[in-house]
Amino acid sequence: MIDGHIHIERGAYTLDWINQFVSKAIEMEIDEIRLLEHCY
């Protein structure tokens, strides 16, 4: 499974923040994630 649209702008922009997404993806058996940032 792929989750191709994950927003990261509500966090601290640290490796710890990104690793939370990776850990959750592993827990949910997601094979690939794509982290996004939208400029406003």
Tab-separated table of N, CA, C and O in Angstrom, residues 4-22:
chain	number	residue	atom	x	y	z
A	4	GLY	N	0.378	8.486	-0.592
A	4	GLY	CA	1.119	9.458	-1.375
A	4	GLY	C	0.832	10.903	-1.052
A	4	GLY	O	1.218	11.793	-1.804
A	5	HIS	N	0.185	11.175	0.079
A	5	HIS	CA	-0.167	12.568	0.356
A	5	HIS	C	-0.253	12.797	1.865
A	5	HIS	O	-1.333	12.834	2.442
A	6	ILE	N	0.896	12.947	2.502
A	6	ILE	CA	0.948	13.184	3.944
A	6	ILE	C	1.531	14.574	4.183
A	6	ILE	O	2.631	14.883	3.749
A	7	HIS	N	0.791	15.417	4.881
A	7	HIS	CA	1.258	16.770	5.194
A	7	HIS	C	2.082	16.765	6.469
A	7	HIS	O	1.690	16.162	7.459
A	8	ILE	N	3.217	17.479	6.450
A	8	ILE	CA	4.095	17.504	7.623
A	8	ILE	C	4.154	18.870	8.296
A	8	ILE	O	4.830	19.026	9.300
A	9	GLU	N	3.415	19.854	7.783
A	9	GLU	CA	3.599	21.223	8.255
A	9	GLU	C	3.086	21.497	9.667
A	9	GLU	O	3.300	22.572	10.197
A	10	ARG	N	2.471	20.564	10.308
A	10	ARG	CA	1.959	20.811	11.668
A	10	ARG	C	2.905	20.299	12.744
A	10	ARG	O	2.496	20.067	13.875
A	11	GLY	N	4.158	20.126	12.391
A	11	GLY	CA	5.118	19.620	13.359
A	11	GLY	C	6.350	20.491	13.436
A	11	GLY	O	6.400	21.593	12.898
A	12	ALA	N	7.345	19.951	14.072
A	12	ALA	CA	8.557	20.716	14.393
A	12	ALA	C	9.641	20.644	13.321
A	12	ALA	O	10.713	21.202	13.506
A	13	TYR	N	9.398	19.975	12.216
A	13	TYR	CA	10.384	19.833	11.133
A	13	TYR	C	11.703	19.234	11.632
A	13	TYR	O	12.783	19.684	11.281
A	14	THR	N	11.588	18.217	12.461
A	14	THR	CA	12.765	17.518	12.971
A	14	THR	C	12.726	16.071	12.504
A	14	THR	O	11.679	15.580	12.057
A	15	LEU	N	13.851	15.392	12.625
A	15	LEU	CA	13.866	13.963	12.291
A	15	LEU	C	12.926	13.179	13.195
A	15	LEU	O	12.306	12.214	12.752
A	16	ASP	N	12.806	13.597	14.448
A	16	ASP	CA	11.864	12.924	15.358
A	16	ASP	C	10.437	13.028	14.838
A	16	ASP	O	9.671	12.064	14.902
A	17	TRP	N	10.057	14.191	14.319
A	17	TRP	CA	8.712	14.396	13.767
A	17	TRP	C	8.497	13.491	12.558
A	17	TRP	O	7.475	12.815	12.446
A	18	ILE	N	9.460	13.464	11.652
A	18	ILE	CA	9.362	12.627	10.455
A	18	ILE	C	9.315	11.150	10.834
A	18	ILE	O	8.549	10.365	10.262
A	19	ASN	N	10.105	10.767	11.816
A	19	ASN	CA	10.126	9.357	12.233
A	19	ASN	C	8.787	8.895	12.797
A	19	ASN	O	8.476	7.707	12.740
A	20	GLN	N	7.978	9.799	13.313
A	20	GLN	CA	6.645	9.421	13.776
A	20	GLN	C	5.789	8.942	12.602
A	20	GLN	O	5.027	7.987	12.732
A	21	PHE	N	5.928	9.609	11.443
A	21	PHE	CA	5.206	9.178	10.249
A	21	PHE	C	5.711	7.822	9.764
A	21	PHE	O	4.927	6.959	9.384
A	22	VAL	N	7.016	7.645	9.793
A	22	VAL	CA	7.612	6.380	9.356
A	22	VAL	C	7.165	5.244	10.274
A	22	VAL	O	6.751	4.183	9.806
